[in-house]
Short mmCIF file of C-alpha atoms in Angstrom, two decimals:
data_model
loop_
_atom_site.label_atom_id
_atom_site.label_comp_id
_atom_site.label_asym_id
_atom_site.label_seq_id
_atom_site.Cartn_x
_atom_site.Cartn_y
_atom_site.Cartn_z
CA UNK O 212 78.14 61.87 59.78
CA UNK O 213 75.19 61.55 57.61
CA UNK O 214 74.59 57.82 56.35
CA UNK O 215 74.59 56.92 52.56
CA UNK O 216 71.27 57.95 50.95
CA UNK O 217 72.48 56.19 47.56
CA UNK O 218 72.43 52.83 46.56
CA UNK O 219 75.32 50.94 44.71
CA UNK O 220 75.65 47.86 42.43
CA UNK O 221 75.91 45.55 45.16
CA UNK O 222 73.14 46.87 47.13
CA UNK O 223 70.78 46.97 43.78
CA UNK O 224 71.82 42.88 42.97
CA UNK O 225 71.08 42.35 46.51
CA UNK O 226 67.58 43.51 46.20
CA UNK O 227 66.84 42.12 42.71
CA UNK O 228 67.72 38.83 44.46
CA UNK O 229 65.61 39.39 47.39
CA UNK O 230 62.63 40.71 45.59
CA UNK O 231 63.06 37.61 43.00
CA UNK O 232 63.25 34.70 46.16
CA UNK O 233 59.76 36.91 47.38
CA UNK O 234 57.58 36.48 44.34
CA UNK O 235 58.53 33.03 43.52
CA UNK O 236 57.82 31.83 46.88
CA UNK O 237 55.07 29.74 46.72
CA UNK O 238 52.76 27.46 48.99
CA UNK O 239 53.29 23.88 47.35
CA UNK O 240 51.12 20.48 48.21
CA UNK O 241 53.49 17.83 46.71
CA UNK O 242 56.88 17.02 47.42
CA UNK O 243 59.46 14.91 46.39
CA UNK O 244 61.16 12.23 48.74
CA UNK O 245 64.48 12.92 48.54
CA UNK O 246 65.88 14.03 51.81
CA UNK O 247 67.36 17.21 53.64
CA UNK O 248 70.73 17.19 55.17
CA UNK O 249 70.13 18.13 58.61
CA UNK O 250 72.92 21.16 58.31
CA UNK O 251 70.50 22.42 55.60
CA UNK O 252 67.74 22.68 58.07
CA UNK O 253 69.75 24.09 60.57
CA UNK O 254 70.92 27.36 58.51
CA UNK O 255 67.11 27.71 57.72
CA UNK O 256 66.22 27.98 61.22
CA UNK O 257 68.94 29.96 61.62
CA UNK O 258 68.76 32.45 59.24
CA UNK O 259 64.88 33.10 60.52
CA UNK O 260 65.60 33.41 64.22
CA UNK O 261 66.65 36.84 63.01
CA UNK O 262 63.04 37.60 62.41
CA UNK O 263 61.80 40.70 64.14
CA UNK O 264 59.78 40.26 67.14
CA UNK O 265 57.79 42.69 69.34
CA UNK O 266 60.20 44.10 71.94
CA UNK O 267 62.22 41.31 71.07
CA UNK O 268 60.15 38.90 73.08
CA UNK O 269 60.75 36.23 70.28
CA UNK O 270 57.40 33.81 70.95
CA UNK O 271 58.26 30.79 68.73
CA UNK O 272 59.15 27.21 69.10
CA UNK O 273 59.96 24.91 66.65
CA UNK O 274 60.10 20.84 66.53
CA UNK O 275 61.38 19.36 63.55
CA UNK O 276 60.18 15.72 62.55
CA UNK O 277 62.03 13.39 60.28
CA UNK O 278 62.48 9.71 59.81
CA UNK O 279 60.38 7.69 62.06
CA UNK O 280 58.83 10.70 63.98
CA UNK O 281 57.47 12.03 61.27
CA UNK O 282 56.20 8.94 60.11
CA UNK O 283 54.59 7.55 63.16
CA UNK O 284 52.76 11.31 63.80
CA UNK O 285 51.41 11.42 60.13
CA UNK O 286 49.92 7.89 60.55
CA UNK O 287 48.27 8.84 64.03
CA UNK O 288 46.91 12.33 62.65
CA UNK O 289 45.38 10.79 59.72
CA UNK O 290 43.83 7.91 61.52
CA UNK O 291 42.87 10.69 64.05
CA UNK O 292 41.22 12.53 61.23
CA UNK O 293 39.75 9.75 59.44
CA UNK O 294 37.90 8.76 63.10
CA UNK O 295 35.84 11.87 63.43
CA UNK O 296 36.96 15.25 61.68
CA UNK O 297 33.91 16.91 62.93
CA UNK O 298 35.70 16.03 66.43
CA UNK O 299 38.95 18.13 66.04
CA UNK O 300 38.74 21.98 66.50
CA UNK O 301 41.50 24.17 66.31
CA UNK O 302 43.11 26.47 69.03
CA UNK O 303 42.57 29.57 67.87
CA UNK O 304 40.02 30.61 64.98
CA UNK O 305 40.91 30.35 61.54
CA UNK O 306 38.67 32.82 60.23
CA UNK O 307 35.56 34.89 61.55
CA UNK O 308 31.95 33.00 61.13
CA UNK O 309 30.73 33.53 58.15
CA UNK O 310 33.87 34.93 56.42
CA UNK O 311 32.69 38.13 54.49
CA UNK O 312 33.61 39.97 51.17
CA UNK O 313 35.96 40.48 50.17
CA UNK O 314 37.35 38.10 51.62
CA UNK O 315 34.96 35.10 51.11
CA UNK O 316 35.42 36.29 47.09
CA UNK O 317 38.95 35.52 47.12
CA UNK O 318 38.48 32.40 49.31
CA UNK O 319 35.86 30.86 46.89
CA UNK O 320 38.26 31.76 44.15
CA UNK O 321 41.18 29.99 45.55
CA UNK O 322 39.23 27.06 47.21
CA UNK O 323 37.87 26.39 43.73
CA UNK O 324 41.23 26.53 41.60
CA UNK O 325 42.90 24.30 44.45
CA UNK O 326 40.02 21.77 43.40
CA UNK O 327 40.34 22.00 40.02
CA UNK O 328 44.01 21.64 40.48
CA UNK O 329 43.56 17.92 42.25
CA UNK O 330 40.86 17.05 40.62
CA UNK O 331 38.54 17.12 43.42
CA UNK O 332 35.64 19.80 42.86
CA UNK O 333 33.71 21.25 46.14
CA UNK O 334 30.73 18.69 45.70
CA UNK O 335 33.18 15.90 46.21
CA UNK O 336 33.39 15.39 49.91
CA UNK O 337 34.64 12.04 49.95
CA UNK O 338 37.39 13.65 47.68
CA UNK O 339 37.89 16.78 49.59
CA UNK O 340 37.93 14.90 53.34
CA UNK O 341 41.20 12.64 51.21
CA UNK O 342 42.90 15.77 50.16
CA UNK O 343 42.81 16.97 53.32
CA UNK O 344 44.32 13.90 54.61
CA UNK O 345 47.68 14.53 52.50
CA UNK O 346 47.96 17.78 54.67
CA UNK O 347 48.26 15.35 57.68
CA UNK O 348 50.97 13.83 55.99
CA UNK O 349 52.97 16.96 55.38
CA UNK O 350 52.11 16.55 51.31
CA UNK O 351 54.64 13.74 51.63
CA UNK O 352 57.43 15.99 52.07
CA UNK O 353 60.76 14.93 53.98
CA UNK O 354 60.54 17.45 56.86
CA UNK O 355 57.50 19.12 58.65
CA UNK O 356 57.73 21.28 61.71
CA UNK O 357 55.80 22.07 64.14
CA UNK O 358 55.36 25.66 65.52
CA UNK O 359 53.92 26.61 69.29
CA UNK O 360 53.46 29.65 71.27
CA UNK O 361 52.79 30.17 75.07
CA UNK O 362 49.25 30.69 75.04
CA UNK O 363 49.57 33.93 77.60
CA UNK O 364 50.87 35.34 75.08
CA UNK O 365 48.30 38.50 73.39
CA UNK O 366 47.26 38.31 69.66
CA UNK O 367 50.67 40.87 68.83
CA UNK O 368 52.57 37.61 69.07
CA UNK O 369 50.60 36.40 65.94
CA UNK O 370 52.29 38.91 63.82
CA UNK O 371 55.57 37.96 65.42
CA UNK O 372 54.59 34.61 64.29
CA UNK O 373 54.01 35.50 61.08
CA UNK O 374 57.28 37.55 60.60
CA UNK O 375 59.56 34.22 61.72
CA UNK O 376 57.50 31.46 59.44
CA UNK O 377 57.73 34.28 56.36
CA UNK O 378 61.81 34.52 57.06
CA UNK O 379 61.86 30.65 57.14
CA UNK O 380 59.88 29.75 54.42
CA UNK O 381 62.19 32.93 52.29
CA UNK O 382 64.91 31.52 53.88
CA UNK O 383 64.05 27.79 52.50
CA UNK O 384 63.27 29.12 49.14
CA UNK O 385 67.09 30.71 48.76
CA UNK O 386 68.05 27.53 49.25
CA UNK O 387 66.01 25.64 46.32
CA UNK O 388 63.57 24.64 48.64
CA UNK O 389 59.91 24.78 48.75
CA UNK O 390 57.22 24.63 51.95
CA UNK O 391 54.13 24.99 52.77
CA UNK O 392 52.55 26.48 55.79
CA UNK O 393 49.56 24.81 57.38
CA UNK O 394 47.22 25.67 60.05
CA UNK O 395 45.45 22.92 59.76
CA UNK O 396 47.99 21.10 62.37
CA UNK O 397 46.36 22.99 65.05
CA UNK O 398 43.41 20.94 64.85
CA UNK O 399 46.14 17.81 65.72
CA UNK O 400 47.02 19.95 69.53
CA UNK O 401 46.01 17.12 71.37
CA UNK O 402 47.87 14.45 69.50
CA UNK O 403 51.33 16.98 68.94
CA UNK O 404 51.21 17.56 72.98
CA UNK O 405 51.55 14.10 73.36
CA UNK O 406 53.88 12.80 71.08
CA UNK O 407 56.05 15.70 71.38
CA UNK O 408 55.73 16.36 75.28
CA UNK O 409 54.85 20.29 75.66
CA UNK O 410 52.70 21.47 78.00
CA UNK O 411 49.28 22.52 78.40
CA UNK O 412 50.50 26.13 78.73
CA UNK O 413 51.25 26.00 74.87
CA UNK O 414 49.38 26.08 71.80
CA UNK O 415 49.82 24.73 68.46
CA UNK O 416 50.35 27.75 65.91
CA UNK O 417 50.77 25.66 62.78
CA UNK O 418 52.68 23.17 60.99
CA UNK O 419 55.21 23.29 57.83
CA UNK O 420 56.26 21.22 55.06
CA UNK O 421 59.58 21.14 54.27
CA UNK O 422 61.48 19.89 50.48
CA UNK O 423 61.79 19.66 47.06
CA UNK O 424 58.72 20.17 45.41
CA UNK O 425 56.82 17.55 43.14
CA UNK O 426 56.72 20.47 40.54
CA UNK O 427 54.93 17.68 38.18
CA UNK O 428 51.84 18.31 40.26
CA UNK O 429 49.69 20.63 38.56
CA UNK O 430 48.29 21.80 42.22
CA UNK O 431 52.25 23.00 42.63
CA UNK O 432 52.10 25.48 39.20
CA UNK O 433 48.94 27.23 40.53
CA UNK O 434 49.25 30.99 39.78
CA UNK O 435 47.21 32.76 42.93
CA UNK O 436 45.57 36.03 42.05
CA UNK O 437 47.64 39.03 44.04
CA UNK O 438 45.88 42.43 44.95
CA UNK O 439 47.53 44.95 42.77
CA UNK O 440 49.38 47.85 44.55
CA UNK O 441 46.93 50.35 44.25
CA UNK O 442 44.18 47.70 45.59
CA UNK O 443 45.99 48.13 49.00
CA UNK O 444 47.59 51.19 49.64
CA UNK O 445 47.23 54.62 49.92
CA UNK O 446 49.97 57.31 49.67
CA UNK O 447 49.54 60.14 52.11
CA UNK O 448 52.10 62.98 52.19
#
């Protein structure tokens, strides 16, 4: 029996919504207090543990801080920062040294409307070393996770990693939440191993926050420049 090449109504709504909760999925820096039911943040998880994985090997763990947790981690991070951020180095490489075009362009680009955005151009450092201090504090928002890996694990686990944060953060979104996803918690390893007890064996992957966006903020109605489709693909038949 052949399967069915043709697509309904129900399958076409399904996609318009998918496609829609895609493109308005956006990386926001401001966030409202008002809290997340706990249920709410378990069907997120949930709904991403179905993310595919390589051979199903599934390499991600996930804390969750809230309340008092959070609090007490934010305060340590940014006093942690605020001691010495020369000091903190992350455990795996952000980018290659230099970064080159054209992927410095579109770094620049960003880096520069992000300033703009908070008010805080590139010559500020007092200014920029503050902003970064609001990542530390999960941009205020309700929830932030915390994301680790076995370190054993090759670099194909990175794109596993990257296929479960994208299903959470989509999964967030359906829900009329925002996040943002932040690799600057990796620089915190030392700090996250202790307060949240993993071992040595693990690394820190990244960080998330988690809520209902400060939409006010005019760093949360950014409009990022994307590639067009012919910028990045190439039809070969």
């Amino acid at each position: 029996m052949h399967a069915n090449l043709t697509w309904d109504k129900s399958d076409i709504d399904r996609a318009t919504v998918v496609d829609q909760i895609m493109m308005e999925r956006r990386a926001k820096r401001g966030f409202l207090n008002t809290p997340i039911p706990t249920e709410t943040v378990n069907e997120i998880l949930n709904a991403a543990r179905f993310a595919p994985s390589s051979s199903n090997t599934q390499p991600w763990r996930c804390y969750v801080l809230t309340g008092s947790a959070r609090d007490r981690i934010t305060s340590k991070a940014v006093e942690i920062f605020r001691a010495g951020p020369q000091k903190l180095a992350p455990e795996y490489p952000f980018f290659p040294q230099p970064l080159h075009d054209p992927f410095i362009g579109r770094f620049n680009q960003f880096r520069g409307q992000l300033g703009d955005a908070v008010g805080v151009p590139r010559s500020d450092k007092y200014g920029r070393l503050k902003d970064v201090e609001r990542q530390f504090r999960f941009f205020e928002a309700p929830v932030g996770m915390i994301f680790t890996m076995d370190r054993k694990l090759e670099w194909a686990s990175f794109i596993c990693y990257g296929c479960f944060l994208q299903s959470l953060m989509l999964a967030a979104k359906a829900r009329g939440l925002d996040t943002c996803a932040q690799q600057i918690w990796s620089l915190q390893h030392q700090l996250l191993r202790e307060e949240l007890g993993f071992p040595e064996t693990d690394m820190v992957i990244a960080g998330m926050s988690l809520g209902w966006a400060d939409n006010a903020l005019p760093e949360n109605n950014m409009v990022n420049q994307k590639l067009a489709i012919e910028d990045f693909v190439e039809f070969v038949s």
